[in-house]
XYZ file of C-alpha atoms in Angstrom:
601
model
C 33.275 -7.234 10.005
C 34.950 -10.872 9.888
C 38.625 -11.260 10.551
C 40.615 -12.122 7.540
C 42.880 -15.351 7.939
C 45.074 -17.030 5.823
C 43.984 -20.327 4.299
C 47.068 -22.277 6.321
C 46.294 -20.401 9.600
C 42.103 -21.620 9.110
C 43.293 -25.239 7.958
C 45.712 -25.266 11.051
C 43.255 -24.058 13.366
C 40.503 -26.529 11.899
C 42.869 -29.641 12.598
C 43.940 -28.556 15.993
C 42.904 -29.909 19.135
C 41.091 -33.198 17.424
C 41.059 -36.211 18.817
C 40.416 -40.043 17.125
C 38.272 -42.670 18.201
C 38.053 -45.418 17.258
C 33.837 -46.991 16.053
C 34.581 -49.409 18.590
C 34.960 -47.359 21.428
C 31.541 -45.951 20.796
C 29.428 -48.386 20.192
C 28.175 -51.431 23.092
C 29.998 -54.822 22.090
C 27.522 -57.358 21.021
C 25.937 -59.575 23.374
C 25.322 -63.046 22.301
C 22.636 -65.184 23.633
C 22.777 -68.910 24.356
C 21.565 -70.061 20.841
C 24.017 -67.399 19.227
C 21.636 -64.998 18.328
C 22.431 -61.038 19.218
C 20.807 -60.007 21.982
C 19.326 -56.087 20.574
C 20.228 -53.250 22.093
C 18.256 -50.680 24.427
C 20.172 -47.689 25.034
C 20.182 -45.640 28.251
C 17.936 -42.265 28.311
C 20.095 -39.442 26.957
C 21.111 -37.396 29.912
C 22.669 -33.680 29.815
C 24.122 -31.095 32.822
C 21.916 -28.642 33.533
C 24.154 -26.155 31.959
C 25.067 -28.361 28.598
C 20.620 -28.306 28.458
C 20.821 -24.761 28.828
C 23.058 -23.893 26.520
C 21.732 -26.231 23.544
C 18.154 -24.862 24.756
C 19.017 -21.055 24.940
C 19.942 -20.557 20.631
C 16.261 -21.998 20.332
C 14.386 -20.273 22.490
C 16.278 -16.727 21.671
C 15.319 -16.610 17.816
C 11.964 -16.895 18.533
C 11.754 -14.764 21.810
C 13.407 -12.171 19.355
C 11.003 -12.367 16.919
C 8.070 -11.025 19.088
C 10.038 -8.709 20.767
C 10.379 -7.541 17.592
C 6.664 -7.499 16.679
C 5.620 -5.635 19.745
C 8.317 -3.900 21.720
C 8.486 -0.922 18.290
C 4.928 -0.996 18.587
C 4.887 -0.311 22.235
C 7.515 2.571 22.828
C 6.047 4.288 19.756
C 3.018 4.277 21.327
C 4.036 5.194 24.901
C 7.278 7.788 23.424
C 4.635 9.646 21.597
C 2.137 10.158 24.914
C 4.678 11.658 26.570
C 6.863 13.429 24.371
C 3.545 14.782 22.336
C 0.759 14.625 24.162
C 2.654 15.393 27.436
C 1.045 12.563 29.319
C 1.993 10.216 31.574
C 1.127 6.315 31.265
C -1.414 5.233 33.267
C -1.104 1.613 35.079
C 2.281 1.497 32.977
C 2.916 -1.788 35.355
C -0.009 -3.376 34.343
C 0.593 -2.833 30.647
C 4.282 -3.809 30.806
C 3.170 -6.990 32.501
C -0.060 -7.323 29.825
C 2.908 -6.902 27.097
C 5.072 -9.333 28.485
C 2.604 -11.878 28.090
C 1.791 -10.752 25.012
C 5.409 -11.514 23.871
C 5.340 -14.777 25.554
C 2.246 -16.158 24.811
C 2.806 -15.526 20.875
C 6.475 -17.081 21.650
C 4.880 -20.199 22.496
C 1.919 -20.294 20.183
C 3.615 -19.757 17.477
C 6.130 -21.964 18.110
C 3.146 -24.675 19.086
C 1.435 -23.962 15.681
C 4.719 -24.528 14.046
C 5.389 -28.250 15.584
C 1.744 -29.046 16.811
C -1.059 -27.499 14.096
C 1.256 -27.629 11.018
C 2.043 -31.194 10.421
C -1.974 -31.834 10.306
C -2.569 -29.142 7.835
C 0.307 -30.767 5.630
C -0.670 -34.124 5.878
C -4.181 -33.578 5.210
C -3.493 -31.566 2.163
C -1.046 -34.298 0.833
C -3.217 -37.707 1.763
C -7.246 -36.342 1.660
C -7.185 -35.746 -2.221
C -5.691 -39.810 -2.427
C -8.227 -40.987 0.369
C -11.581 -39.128 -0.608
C -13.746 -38.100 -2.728
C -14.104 -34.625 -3.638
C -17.177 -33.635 -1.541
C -15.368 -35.169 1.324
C -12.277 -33.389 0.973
C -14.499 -29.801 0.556
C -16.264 -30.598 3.502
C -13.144 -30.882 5.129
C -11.696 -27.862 4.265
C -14.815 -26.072 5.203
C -14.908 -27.562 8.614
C -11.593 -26.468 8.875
C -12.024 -23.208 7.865
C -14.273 -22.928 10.883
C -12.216 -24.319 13.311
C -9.086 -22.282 12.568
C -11.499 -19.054 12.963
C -12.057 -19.856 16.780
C -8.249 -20.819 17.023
C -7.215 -17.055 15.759
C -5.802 -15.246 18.367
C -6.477 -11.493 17.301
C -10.324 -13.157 17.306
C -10.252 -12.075 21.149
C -10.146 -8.539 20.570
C -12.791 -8.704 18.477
C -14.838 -10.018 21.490
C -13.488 -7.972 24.228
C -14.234 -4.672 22.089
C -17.736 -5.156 22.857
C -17.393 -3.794 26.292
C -16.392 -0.218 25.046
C -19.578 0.182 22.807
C -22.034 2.062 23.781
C -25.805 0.265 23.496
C -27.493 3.425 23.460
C -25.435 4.861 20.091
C -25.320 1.093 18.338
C -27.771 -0.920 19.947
C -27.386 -3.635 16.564
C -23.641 -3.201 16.993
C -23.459 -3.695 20.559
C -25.495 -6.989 20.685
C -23.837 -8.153 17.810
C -20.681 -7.943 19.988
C -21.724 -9.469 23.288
C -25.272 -11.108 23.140
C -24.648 -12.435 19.495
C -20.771 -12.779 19.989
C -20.621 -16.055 19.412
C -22.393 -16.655 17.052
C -20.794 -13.557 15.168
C -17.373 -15.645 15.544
C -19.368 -18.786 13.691
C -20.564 -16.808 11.024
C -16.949 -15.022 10.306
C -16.044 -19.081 10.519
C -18.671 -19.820 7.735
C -17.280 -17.173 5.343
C -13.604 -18.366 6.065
C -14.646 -22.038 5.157
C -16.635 -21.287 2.022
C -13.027 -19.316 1.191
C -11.246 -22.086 1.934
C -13.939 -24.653 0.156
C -13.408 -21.953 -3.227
C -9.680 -21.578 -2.900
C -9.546 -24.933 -3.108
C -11.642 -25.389 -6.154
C -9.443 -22.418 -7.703
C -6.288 -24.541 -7.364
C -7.980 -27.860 -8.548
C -8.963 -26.073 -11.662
C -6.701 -23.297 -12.120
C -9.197 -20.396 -11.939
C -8.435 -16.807 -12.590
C -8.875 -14.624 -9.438
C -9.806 -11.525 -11.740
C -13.493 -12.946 -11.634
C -13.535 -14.432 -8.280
C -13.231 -11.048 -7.200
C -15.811 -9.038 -9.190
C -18.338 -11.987 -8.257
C -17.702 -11.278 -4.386
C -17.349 -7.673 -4.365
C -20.483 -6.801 -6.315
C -22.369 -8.935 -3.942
C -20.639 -6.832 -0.834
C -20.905 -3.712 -2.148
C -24.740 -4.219 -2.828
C -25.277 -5.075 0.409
C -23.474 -2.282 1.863
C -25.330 0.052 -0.311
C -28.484 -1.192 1.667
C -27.441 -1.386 5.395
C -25.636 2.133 4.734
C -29.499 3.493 4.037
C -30.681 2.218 7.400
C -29.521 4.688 10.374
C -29.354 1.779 12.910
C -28.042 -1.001 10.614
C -25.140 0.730 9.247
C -23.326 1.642 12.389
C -22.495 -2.496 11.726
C -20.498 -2.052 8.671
C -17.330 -1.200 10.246
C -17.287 -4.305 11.964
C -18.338 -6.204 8.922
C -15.836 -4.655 7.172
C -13.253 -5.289 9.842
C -13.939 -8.440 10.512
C -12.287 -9.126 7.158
C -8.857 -8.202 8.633
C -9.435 -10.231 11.578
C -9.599 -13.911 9.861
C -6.070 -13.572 7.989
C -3.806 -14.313 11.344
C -1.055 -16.892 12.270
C -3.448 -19.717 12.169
C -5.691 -19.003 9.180
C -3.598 -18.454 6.481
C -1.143 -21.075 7.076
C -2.960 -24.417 7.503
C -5.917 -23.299 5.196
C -3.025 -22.229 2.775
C -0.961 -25.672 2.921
C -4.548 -27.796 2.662
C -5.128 -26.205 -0.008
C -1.607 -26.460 -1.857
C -1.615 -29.930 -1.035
C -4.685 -30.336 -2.540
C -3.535 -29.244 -5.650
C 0.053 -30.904 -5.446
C -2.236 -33.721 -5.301
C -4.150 -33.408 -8.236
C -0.922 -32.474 -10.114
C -1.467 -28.700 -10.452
C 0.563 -27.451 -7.391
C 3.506 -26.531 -9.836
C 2.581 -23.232 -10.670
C 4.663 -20.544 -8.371
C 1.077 -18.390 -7.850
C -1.103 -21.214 -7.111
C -0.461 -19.889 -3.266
C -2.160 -16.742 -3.438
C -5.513 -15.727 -3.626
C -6.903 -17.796 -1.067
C -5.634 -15.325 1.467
C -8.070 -12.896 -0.720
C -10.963 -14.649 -0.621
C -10.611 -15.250 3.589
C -10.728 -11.765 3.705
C -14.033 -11.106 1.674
C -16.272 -13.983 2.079
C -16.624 -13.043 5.778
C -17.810 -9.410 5.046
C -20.429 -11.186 3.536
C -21.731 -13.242 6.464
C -21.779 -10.888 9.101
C -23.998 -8.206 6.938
C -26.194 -11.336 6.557
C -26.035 -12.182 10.155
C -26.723 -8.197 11.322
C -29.413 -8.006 8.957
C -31.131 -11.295 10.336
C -30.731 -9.767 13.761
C -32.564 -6.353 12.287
C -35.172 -8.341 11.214
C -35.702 -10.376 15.060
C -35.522 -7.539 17.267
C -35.898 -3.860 17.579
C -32.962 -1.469 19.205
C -35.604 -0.989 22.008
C -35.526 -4.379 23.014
C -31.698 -4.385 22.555
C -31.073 -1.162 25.095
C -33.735 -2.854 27.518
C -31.865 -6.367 27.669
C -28.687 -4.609 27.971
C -30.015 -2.542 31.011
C -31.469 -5.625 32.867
C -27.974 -7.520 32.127
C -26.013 -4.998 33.757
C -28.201 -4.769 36.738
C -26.801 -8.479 38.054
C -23.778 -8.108 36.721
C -22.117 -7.312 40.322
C -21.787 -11.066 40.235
C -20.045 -13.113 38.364
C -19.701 -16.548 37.629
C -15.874 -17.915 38.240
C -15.625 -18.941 34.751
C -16.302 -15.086 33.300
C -13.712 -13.776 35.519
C -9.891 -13.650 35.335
C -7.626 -15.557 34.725
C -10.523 -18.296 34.301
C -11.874 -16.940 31.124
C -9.065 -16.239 29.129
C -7.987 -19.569 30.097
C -11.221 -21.533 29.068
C -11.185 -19.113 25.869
C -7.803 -20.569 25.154
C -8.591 -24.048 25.934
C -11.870 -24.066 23.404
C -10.024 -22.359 20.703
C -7.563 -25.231 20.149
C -8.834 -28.368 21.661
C -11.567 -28.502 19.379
C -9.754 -27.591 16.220
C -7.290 -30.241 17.344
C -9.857 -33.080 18.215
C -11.754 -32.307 14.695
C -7.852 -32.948 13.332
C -7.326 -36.041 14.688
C -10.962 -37.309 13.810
C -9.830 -36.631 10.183
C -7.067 -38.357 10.396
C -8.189 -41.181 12.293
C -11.299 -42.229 10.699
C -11.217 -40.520 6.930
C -7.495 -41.252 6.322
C -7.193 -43.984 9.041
C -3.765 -42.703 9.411
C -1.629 -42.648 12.565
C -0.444 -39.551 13.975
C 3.496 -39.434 13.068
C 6.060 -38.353 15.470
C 2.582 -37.963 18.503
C 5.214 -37.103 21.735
C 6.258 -33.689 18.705
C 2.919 -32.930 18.134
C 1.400 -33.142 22.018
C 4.074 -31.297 22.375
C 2.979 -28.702 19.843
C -0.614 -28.514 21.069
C 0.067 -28.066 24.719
C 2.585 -24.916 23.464
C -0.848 -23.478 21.473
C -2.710 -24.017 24.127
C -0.184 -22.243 26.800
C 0.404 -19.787 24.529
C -3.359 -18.878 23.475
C -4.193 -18.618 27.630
C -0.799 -16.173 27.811
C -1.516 -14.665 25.180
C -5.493 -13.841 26.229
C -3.817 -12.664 29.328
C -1.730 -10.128 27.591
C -4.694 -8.697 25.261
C -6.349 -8.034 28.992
C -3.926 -6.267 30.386
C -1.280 -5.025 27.910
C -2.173 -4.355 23.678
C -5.924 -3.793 23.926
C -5.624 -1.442 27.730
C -1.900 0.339 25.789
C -4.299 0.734 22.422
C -7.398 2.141 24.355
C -5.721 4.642 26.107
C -3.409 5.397 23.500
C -6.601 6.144 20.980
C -8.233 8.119 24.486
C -5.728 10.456 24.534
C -4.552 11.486 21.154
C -7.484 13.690 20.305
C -6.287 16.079 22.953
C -3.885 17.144 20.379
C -7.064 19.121 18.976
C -9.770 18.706 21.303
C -10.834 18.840 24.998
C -10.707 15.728 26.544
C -11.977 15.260 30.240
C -9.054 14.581 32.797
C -6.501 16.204 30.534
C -5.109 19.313 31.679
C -4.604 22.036 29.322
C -6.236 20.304 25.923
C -6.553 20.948 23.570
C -2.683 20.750 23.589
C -1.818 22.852 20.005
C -4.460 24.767 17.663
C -7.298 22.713 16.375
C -5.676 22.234 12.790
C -1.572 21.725 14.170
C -3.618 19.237 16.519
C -5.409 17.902 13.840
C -2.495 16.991 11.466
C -0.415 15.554 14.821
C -3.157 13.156 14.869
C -3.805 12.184 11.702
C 0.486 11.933 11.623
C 0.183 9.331 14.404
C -2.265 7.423 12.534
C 0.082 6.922 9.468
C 3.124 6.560 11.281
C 1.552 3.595 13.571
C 0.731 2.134 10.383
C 3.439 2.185 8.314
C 5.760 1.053 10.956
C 4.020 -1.819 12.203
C 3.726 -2.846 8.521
C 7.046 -2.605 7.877
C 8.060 -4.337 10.948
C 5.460 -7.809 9.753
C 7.732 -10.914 9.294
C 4.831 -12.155 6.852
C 5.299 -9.115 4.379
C 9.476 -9.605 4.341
C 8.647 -13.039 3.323
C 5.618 -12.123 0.656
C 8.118 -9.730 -0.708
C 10.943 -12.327 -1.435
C 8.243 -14.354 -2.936
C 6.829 -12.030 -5.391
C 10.645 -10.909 -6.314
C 11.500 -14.448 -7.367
C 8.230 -14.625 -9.010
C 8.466 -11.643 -11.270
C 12.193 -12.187 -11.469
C 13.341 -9.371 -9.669
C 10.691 -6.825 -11.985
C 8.817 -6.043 -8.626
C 11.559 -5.653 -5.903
C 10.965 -6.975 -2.236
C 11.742 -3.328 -1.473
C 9.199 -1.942 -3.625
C 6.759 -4.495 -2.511
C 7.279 -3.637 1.050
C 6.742 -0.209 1.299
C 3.963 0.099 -1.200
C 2.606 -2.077 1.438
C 3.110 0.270 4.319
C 2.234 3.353 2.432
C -1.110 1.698 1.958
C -1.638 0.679 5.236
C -0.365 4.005 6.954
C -2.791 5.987 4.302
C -5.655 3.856 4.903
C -5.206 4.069 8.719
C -4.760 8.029 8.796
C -8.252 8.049 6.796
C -9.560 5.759 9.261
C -9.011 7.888 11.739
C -10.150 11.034 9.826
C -13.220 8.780 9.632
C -13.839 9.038 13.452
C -13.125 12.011 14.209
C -15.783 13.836 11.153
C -18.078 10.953 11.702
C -17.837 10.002 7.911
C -20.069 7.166 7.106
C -17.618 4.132 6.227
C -19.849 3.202 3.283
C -18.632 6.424 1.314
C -14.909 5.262 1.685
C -15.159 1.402 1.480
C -17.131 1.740 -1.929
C -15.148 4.154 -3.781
C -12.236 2.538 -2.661
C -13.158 -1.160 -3.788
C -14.470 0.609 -6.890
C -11.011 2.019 -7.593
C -9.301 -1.440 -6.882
C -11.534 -3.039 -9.339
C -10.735 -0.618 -12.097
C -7.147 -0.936 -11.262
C -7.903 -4.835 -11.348
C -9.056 -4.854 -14.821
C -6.018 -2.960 -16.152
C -3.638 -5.241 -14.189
C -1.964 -8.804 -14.723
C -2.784 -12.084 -13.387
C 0.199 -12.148 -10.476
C 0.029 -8.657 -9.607
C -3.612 -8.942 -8.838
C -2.916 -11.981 -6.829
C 0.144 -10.277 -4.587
C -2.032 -6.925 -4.519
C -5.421 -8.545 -2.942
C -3.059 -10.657 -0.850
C -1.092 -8.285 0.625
C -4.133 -7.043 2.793
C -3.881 -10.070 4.684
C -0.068 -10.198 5.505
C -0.820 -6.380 7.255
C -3.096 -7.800 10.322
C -1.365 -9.612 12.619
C -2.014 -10.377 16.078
C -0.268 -7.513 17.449
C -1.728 -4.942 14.849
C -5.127 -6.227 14.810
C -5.844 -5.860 18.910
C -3.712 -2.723 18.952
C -5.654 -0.758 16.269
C -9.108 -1.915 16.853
C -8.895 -0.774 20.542
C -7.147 2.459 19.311
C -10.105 2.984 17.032
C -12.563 2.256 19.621
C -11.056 4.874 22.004
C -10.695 7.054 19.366
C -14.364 7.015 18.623
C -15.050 7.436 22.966
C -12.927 10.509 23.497
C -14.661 12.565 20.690
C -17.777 10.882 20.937
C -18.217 9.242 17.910
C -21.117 6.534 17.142
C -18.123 3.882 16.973
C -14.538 3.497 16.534
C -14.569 0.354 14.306
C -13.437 0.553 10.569
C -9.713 1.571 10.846
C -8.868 -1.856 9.594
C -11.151 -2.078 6.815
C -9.112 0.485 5.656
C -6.086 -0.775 6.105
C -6.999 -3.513 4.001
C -8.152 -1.604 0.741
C -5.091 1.159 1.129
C -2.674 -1.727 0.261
C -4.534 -3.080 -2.402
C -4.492 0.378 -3.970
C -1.075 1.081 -3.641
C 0.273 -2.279 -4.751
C -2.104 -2.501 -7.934
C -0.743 0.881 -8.333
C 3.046 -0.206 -8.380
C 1.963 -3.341 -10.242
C 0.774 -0.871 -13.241
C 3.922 0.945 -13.174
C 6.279 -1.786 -13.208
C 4.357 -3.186 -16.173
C 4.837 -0.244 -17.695
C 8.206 -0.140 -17.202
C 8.834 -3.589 -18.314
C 6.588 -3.347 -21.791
C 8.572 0.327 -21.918
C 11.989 -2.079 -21.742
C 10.620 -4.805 -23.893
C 9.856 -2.287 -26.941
C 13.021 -0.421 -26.215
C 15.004 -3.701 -26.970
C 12.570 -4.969 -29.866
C 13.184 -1.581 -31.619
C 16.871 -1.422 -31.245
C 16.623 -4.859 -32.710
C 14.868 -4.334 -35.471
C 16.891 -1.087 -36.119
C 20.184 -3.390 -36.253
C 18.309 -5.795 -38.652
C 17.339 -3.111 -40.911
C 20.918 -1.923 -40.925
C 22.494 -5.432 -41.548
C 19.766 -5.796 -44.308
C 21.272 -2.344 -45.577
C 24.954 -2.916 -45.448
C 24.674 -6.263 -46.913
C 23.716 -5.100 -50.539
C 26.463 -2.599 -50.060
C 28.928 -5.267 -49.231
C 28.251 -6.932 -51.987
C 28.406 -3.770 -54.587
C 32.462 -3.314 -53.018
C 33.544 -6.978 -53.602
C 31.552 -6.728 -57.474
């Protein structure tokens, strides 16, 4: 609690210990050359004590070494509290991982911070001068290009790769190659869908379009093509990545310079005013992606046979004893960090350069920015190694001893196949709404959609409607592994039920409800819960482990269109409350009048 002062103490205190200069005392005296001009004046570099740096440099770097602490360190003792307080199991390589998560909080530390002073000021100033300086199909291209380039740049994009090592070829031959043979270009096509979002978000701030039918025209689509990779036994082992790859796109990177191109855009045009012309792009990064990679896995289907898959993958592993010094550590997660930047950066500049033929403001701020990314991305790939996606893995490797046998646990199952069974699907939930809770992005979507709806839907409310989804929708996603149900028969009921609950809902509650996926995937949550998933599926022996994520995605939706309804309801229930006590008081007046008049007759 602050200490209470009186006003003459504070003033007192405030005027104590000043001391006057004078301007002159501060300032160089003019120097006068010999045809009495002023000579101009150069000052001296600005230099500080080590400890004066220190201290002016330690505030800055504490908020935002904080913040990731924040992020991961809940994240990380839940996990490892819960192996050995439940599970009665000890950590293994607990050095390693406390290492891996170290860099994990560093590497975001800087990255973020990079994106912030590097990657940001492009994103702005192309969204406020391309609209001026282009035409339209210049300024689409641009965003699609983009869209592409901020894909490579996301960081949660590496866990997507380095899951392909824990598939099995033999159970998901399509899946498997999709992940390491085709991995690349599985990262290009997620790209593609991501820039046509960005190229239609765009569009649907230049012209004000409703979301409502942006969404039934992509989900039909995706749902009919789920419908036919779920009735092919090989092909549909894909569509929990498909569907997870969804998650993936909306990171750090994606949302925001995609986001402010596109506002800009529309500032541009003169339709930025609206207070929802922000959302819905968020949406659309989320689904258009879906689409691609069930186009890309069914173009693979078509080129190659799961024979010729397991038969490649066999003659690959027989020379892979040696590796090249570029695939092996720290090498590759340093040239991964290096190419997901530098090009995004270089395609950046090029825009700027030679379609705005701008120059770079404030360049020493923004080198500085990109070499933070870049430092940060190469930590940060470091970390994933070693500390979320080994912590995640063995995490999701251990938890069905709860209810099953595992090999190399002693004593599992650990409780009675349904006691097991709930502890489980308990973990699931709690993982999930706790890491939700815990998302920076949501506290901020939440005070957005409060000053929105003026204060009808509650940043409160917001937030753990949120979390309930995303804890519900990762329990099921685990309940998916462990019976082996096909993810087809949740994903399309689910959607189905969002679109109904679409239909019946307003404009901005649709937009905050779709929206609010994306805020739930971060980069800690994403690489944590797709390599829980995967060693989930390992230890009970499951086909695969992706799909958790998918899930999380539509349980939010549900839960906040859900909410949405209610709170209309409880507004309209307000709104006729008030307009019949109204009209009750004007009937009245009408009634008393008369009778006024009959007592002064």
């Amino acid at each position: 609690m602050p200490k209470e002062i009186r006003f003459g103490a504070f003033v007192r205190e405030v005027n104590s210990r000043h001391r006057y200069l004078s301007y002159n005392h501060v300032t160089p005296k003019p120097i006068i050359d010999d045809n009495g001009e002023s000579v101009p004046y150069h000052a001296p570099k600005f230099k500080l004590r080590t400890g004066v740096a220190f201290r002016l440099i330690q505030p800055y770097v504490q908020v935002r070494l904080v913040d990731q602490i924040r992020a991961v360190l809940p994240l990380a003792l839940y996990l490892v509290l819960f192996q050995i307080i439940v599970l009665r199991s000890d950590v293994a390589d607990a050095w390693i991982i406390s290492g891996g998560l170290v860099a994990v909080i560093l590497g975001l530390m800087f990255f973020m911070e990079g994106l912030r002073v590097g990657l940001m000021p492009f994103g702005e100033a192309l969204g406020s001068s391309l609209p001026t300086r282009a035409k339209l199909p210049v300024v689409l291209t641009v965003a699609f290009l983009l869209g592409i380039g901020v894909t490579f740049a996301e960081p949660a994009i590496g866990a997507l790769k380095a899951a392909g090592t824990i598939v099995s070829v033999k159970s998901a031959p399509y899946l498997y190659t999709l992940l390491n043979d085709w991995s690349e270009v599985l990262v290009l096509g997620v790209g593609i869908g991501v820039g046509a979002a960005a190229v239609v978000g765009t569009l649907r701030f230049l012209y004000d379009w409703s979301l409502k039918p942006l969404i039934y025209m992509t989900l039909i689509p995706t749902i009919s093509l789920t419908l036919y990779i779920s009735l092919n036994p090989e092909l549909s082992k894909i569509l929990g990545l498909a569907w997870d790859c969804g998650a993936v796109t909306t990171g750090p990177v994606t949302v925001p310079l995609v986001l402010s191109l596109g506002i800009g855009i529309a500032a541009a045009a003169g339709k930025g005013g609206d207070g929802m012309s922000g959302f819905g792009i968020v949406t659309l990064a989320s689904l258009f992606p879906i689409l691609t990679v069930m186009g890309l896995a069914i173009y693979v289907h078509s080129v190659t046979t799961p024979e010729e898959i397991i038969a490649a993958a066999h003659v690959s592993k027989a020379g892979v004893d040696i590796l090249p010094w570029f695939d092996k550590t720290p090498w590759v997660e340093a040239i991964t960090g290096l190419r997901a930047i530098v090009p995004l950066v270089l395609f950046l500049f090029l825009v700027m350069r030679f379609v705005l033929k701008e120059k770079l403001k404030q360049p020493g701020n923004i080198a500085y920015g990109i070499s933070l990314s870049v430092i940060g991305m190469i930590i940060f790939n470091l970390g994933l190694t070693y500390g979320l996606s080994k912590l995640g893995a063995q995490s999701g490797s251990i938890v069905p001893a709860a209810f099953t046998t595992i090999s190399g646990i002693d004593s599992s199952p650990l409780y009675n196949w349904l006691t097991g069974l709930m502890i489980a699907i308990a973990f699931a939930w709690i993982l999930g709404f706790g890491a939700t809770l815990a998302e920076p992005a949501l506290n901020a979507l939440g005070i957005t959609v409060q000053s929105l709806t003026n204060g009808a839907f509650k940043k409160s409310t917001l937030m753990y409607a949120v979390s309930f989804g995303v804890g519900c929708g990762i329990a099921i996603g685990v309940a998916k592994i462990i019976f082996n149900i096909p993810i087809a028969w949740l994903l399309i009921p689910g959607y189905l039920s969002a679109l109904v609950l679409t239909w019946f809902s307003n404009e901005e509650y649709v937009n905050v409800a779709w929206d609010s996926a994306g805020v739930t995937t971060g980069p800690v949550t994403v690489p944590l819960v797709l390599s829980m998933g995967l060693g989930f599926g390992n230890a009970v022996d499951a086909i695969e482990g992706f799909g958790i994520l998918s899930m999380a995605s539509i349980g939010p939706i549900i839960s906040v269109l859900s909410v949405g309804i209610w709170v209309q309801w409880k507004v309209s229930r307000h709104h006729r409350k008030y307009d019949e006590s109204h009209h009750i008081g004007k009937l009245a007046k009408q009634a008393i009048t008369p009778l006024n008049q009959t007592k002064s007759s």
